[in-house]
Amino acid sequence: RRSHTKSRKGCKTCKRRHIRCDETVPQCRNCTKHNVRCDYMDRDVVEGNPDLNMTPQVLQELERWRETGVYPFPNLGLELHPSPSLYSQTDLRLIHHISSIASQMQAVEPSNSAIWTKRVPMYVAVSI
């Protein structure tokens, strides 16, 4: 006897085609293989708290930022710095993460990543 070939929580495309969906997020393999839009892409996939990789060093930098109000990445050249009192710990961590990537890219080879080194500080400035 053949095993069960359908899935209960599969995407609409797989259900319509009567095939088993592997339920891979954000797009199942069948939709990827056939180059069609998977309805998993339209679902909210965030469940619980995201893993923010809060190392002791990052926690210390965020705490210092909250206490002093001094933005940890002055080399990005932002005219307005994000005010830490306006954001949650998660938001601050995400701003810190994006800013640290931009800062590292500026330090390494700005010529090869010119778009990043110009755009990321602009995105951070827009977010505040």
PDB file of C-alpha atoms in Angstrom:
ATOM      1  CA  ARG A   1       0.000   0.000   0.000  1.00  0.00           C
ATOM      2  CA  ARG A   2       1.258   3.484  -0.856  1.00  0.00           C
ATOM      3  CA  SER A   3       1.925   5.924   1.942  1.00  0.00           C
ATOM      4  CA  HIS A   4      -0.130   9.060   2.402  1.00  0.00           C
ATOM      5  CA  THR A   5       0.778  11.472  -0.422  1.00  0.00           C
ATOM      6  CA  LYS A   6      -1.026  14.607   0.675  1.00  0.00           C
ATOM      7  CA  SER A   7      -0.291  17.069   3.437  1.00  0.00           C
ATOM      8  CA  ARG A   8      -2.868  18.724   5.646  1.00  0.00           C
ATOM      9  CA  LYS A   9      -1.153  22.111   5.928  1.00  0.00           C
ATOM     10  CA  GLY A  10       0.198  22.285   2.387  1.00  0.00           C
ATOM     11  CA  CYS A  11       0.127  25.358   0.176  1.00  0.00           C
ATOM     12  CA  LYS A  12      -2.840  25.998  -2.108  1.00  0.00           C
ATOM     13  CA  THR A  13      -0.828  25.221  -5.235  1.00  0.00           C
ATOM     14  CA  CYS A  14       0.115  21.742  -4.011  1.00  0.00           C
ATOM     15  CA  LYS A  15      -3.419  21.079  -2.848  1.00  0.00           C
ATOM     16  CA  ARG A  16      -4.778  22.134  -6.233  1.00  0.00           C
ATOM     17  CA  ARG A  17      -2.275  19.821  -7.957  1.00  0.00           C
ATOM     18  CA  HIS A  18      -3.073  16.987  -5.494  1.00  0.00           C
ATOM     19  CA  ILE A  19       0.553  16.472  -4.530  1.00  0.00           C
ATOM     20  CA  ARG A  20       2.330  16.355  -1.209  1.00  0.00           C
ATOM     21  CA  CYS A  21       3.638  19.723  -0.061  1.00  0.00           C
ATOM     22  CA  ASP A  22       6.852  19.696   1.958  1.00  0.00           C
ATOM     23  CA  GLU A  23       5.581  22.821   3.768  1.00  0.00           C
ATOM     24  CA  THR A  24       8.955  24.569   3.505  1.00  0.00           C
ATOM     25  CA  VAL A  25       8.718  28.250   4.391  1.00  0.00           C
ATOM     26  CA  PRO A  26       8.782  30.822   2.764  1.00  0.00           C
ATOM     27  CA  GLN A  27       8.246  28.803  -0.425  1.00  0.00           C
ATOM     28  CA  CYS A  28       7.749  25.064  -0.750  1.00  0.00           C
ATOM     29  CA  ARG A  29      10.051  23.086  -3.023  1.00  0.00           C
ATOM     30  CA  ASN A  30       7.306  22.196  -5.487  1.00  0.00           C
ATOM     31  CA  CYS A  31       6.490  25.845  -6.099  1.00  0.00           C
ATOM     32  CA  THR A  32      10.186  26.642  -6.359  1.00  0.00           C
ATOM     33  CA  LYS A  33      10.694  23.809  -8.845  1.00  0.00           C
ATOM     34  CA  HIS A  34       7.774  24.952 -11.025  1.00  0.00           C
ATOM     35  CA  ASN A  35       8.628  28.649 -10.616  1.00  0.00           C
ATOM     36  CA  VAL A  36       5.224  29.675  -9.243  1.00  0.00           C
ATOM     37  CA  ARG A  37       4.356  31.895  -6.310  1.00  0.00           C
ATOM     38  CA  CYS A  38       3.737  29.892  -3.154  1.00  0.00           C
ATOM     39  CA  ASP A  39       1.015  31.179  -0.839  1.00  0.00           C
ATOM     40  CA  TYR A  40       3.345  30.500   2.104  1.00  0.00           C
ATOM     41  CA  MET A  41       5.083  33.730   1.093  1.00  0.00           C
ATOM     42  CA  ASP A  42       1.933  35.641   2.053  1.00  0.00           C
ATOM     43  CA  ARG A  43       1.631  34.147   5.527  1.00  0.00           C
ATOM     44  CA  ASP A  44       3.022  35.560   8.730  1.00  0.00           C
ATOM     45  CA  VAL A  45       5.750  33.100   9.657  1.00  0.00           C
ATOM     46  CA  VAL A  46       7.109  34.762  12.785  1.00  0.00           C
ATOM     47  CA  GLU A  47       6.141  32.726  15.802  1.00  0.00           C
ATOM     48  CA  GLY A  48       7.457  33.550  19.247  1.00  0.00           C
ATOM     49  CA  ASN A  49      10.468  35.719  19.881  1.00  0.00           C
ATOM     50  CA  PRO A  50      13.156  35.948  17.212  1.00  0.00           C
ATOM     51  CA  ASP A  51      16.687  34.821  18.025  1.00  0.00           C
ATOM     52  CA  LEU A  52      18.533  38.129  18.259  1.00  0.00           C
ATOM     53  CA  ASN A  53      21.952  36.708  19.138  1.00  0.00           C
ATOM     54  CA  MET A  54      22.220  38.880  22.260  1.00  0.00           C
ATOM     55  CA  THR A  55      25.843  38.409  23.220  1.00  0.00           C
ATOM     56  CA  PRO A  56      27.163  40.036  26.408  1.00  0.00           C
ATOM     57  CA  GLN A  57      29.051  42.556  24.260  1.00  0.00           C
ATOM     58  CA  VAL A  58      25.905  43.540  22.353  1.00  0.00           C
ATOM     59  CA  LEU A  59      23.914  43.815  25.586  1.00  0.00           C
ATOM     60  CA  GLN A  60      26.621  46.035  27.036  1.00  0.00           C
ATOM     61  CA  GLU A  61      26.619  48.294  23.951  1.00  0.00           C
ATOM     62  CA  LEU A  62      22.820  48.553  23.990  1.00  0.00           C
ATOM     63  CA  GLU A  63      22.827  49.385  27.699  1.00  0.00           C
ATOM     64  CA  ARG A  64      25.517  52.036  27.206  1.00  0.00           C
ATOM     65  CA  TRP A  65      23.477  53.454  24.306  1.00  0.00           C
ATOM     66  CA  ARG A  66      20.372  53.644  26.539  1.00  0.00           C
ATOM     67  CA  GLU A  67      22.264  55.291  29.409  1.00  0.00           C
ATOM     68  CA  THR A  68      24.294  57.843  27.458  1.00  0.00           C
ATOM     69  CA  GLY A  69      22.195  58.318  24.329  1.00  0.00           C
ATOM     70  CA  VAL A  70      25.389  58.110  22.263  1.00  0.00           C
ATOM     71  CA  TYR A  71      24.903  56.130  19.035  1.00  0.00           C
ATOM     72  CA  PRO A  72      27.455  53.257  18.952  1.00  0.00           C
ATOM     73  CA  PHE A  73      28.359  53.778  15.271  1.00  0.00           C
ATOM     74  CA  PRO A  74      29.488  57.385  14.741  1.00  0.00           C
ATOM     75  CA  ASN A  75      31.442  56.384  11.610  1.00  0.00           C
ATOM     76  CA  LEU A  76      28.181  55.948   9.676  1.00  0.00           C
ATOM     77  CA  GLY A  77      27.835  59.730   9.571  1.00  0.00           C
ATOM     78  CA  LEU A  78      24.160  59.980  10.502  1.00  0.00           C
ATOM     79  CA  GLU A  79      22.978  63.526  11.139  1.00  0.00           C
ATOM     80  CA  LEU A  80      20.165  62.342  13.412  1.00  0.00           C
ATOM     81  CA  HIS A  81      20.882  59.423  15.699  1.00  0.00           C
ATOM     82  CA  PRO A  82      18.161  56.975  16.753  1.00  0.00           C
ATOM     83  CA  SER A  83      16.952  57.802  20.240  1.00  0.00           C
ATOM     84  CA  PRO A  84      17.085  54.592  22.289  1.00  0.00           C
ATOM     85  CA  SER A  85      14.233  55.655  24.554  1.00  0.00           C
ATOM     86  CA  LEU A  86      11.790  55.454  21.632  1.00  0.00           C
ATOM     87  CA  TYR A  87      12.469  51.798  20.827  1.00  0.00           C
ATOM     88  CA  SER A  88      12.024  48.405  22.407  1.00  0.00           C
ATOM     89  CA  GLN A  89      14.999  46.185  23.186  1.00  0.00           C
ATOM     90  CA  THR A  90      14.236  44.114  20.067  1.00  0.00           C
ATOM     91  CA  ASP A  91      14.088  47.202  17.838  1.00  0.00           C
ATOM     92  CA  LEU A  92      17.354  48.502  19.268  1.00  0.00           C
ATOM     93  CA  ARG A  93      18.990  45.144  18.650  1.00  0.00           C
ATOM     94  CA  LEU A  94      17.859  45.150  15.024  1.00  0.00           C
ATOM     95  CA  ILE A  95      19.040  48.741  14.487  1.00  0.00           C
ATOM     96  CA  HIS A  96      22.344  47.792  16.117  1.00  0.00           C
ATOM     97  CA  HIS A  97      22.673  44.735  13.864  1.00  0.00           C
ATOM     98  CA  ILE A  98      22.086  46.658  10.621  1.00  0.00           C
ATOM     99  CA  SER A  99      24.359  49.467  11.756  1.00  0.00           C
ATOM    100  CA  SER A 100      27.162  47.069  12.689  1.00  0.00           C
ATOM    101  CA  ILE A 101      27.000  45.416   9.262  1.00  0.00           C
ATOM    102  CA  ALA A 102      27.155  48.804   7.540  1.00  0.00           C
ATOM    103  CA  SER A 103      30.038  49.862   9.775  1.00  0.00           C
ATOM    104  CA  GLN A 104      31.990  46.686   9.010  1.00  0.00           C
ATOM    105  CA  MET A 105      31.416  47.095   5.289  1.00  0.00           C
ATOM    106  CA  GLN A 106      32.662  50.681   5.382  1.00  0.00           C
ATOM    107  CA  ALA A 107      35.796  49.571   7.214  1.00  0.00           C
ATOM    108  CA  VAL A 108      36.673  46.684   4.889  1.00  0.00           C
ATOM    109  CA  GLU A 109      36.338  47.778   1.275  1.00  0.00           C
ATOM    110  CA  PRO A 110      34.024  50.691   0.642  1.00  0.00           C
ATOM    111  CA  SER A 111      34.747  50.676  -3.099  1.00  0.00           C
ATOM    112  CA  ASN A 112      33.322  47.175  -3.601  1.00  0.00           C
ATOM    113  CA  SER A 113      30.246  47.824  -1.486  1.00  0.00           C
ATOM    114  CA  ALA A 114      29.536  51.443  -2.395  1.00  0.00           C
ATOM    115  CA  ILE A 115      25.786  50.935  -2.536  1.00  0.00           C
ATOM    116  CA  TRP A 116      25.701  49.382   0.933  1.00  0.00           C
ATOM    117  CA  THR A 117      27.918  51.959   2.527  1.00  0.00           C
ATOM    118  CA  LYS A 118      25.733  54.765   1.200  1.00  0.00           C
ATOM    119  CA  ARG A 119      22.295  53.176   1.503  1.00  0.00           C
ATOM    120  CA  VAL A 120      22.366  51.450   4.902  1.00  0.00           C
ATOM    121  CA  PRO A 121      23.048  54.643   6.876  1.00  0.00           C
ATOM    122  CA  MET A 122      20.201  56.221   4.905  1.00  0.00           C
ATOM    123  CA  TYR A 123      17.883  53.339   5.894  1.00  0.00           C
ATOM    124  CA  VAL A 124      18.818  53.734   9.542  1.00  0.00           C
ATOM    125  CA  ALA A 125      18.199  57.486   9.303  1.00  0.00           C
ATOM    126  CA  VAL A 126      14.796  56.896   7.709  1.00  0.00           C
ATOM    127  CA  SER A 127      13.852  54.411  10.425  1.00  0.00           C
ATOM    128  CA  ILE A 128      14.222  56.988  13.190  1.00  0.00           C
TER     129      ILE A 128
END
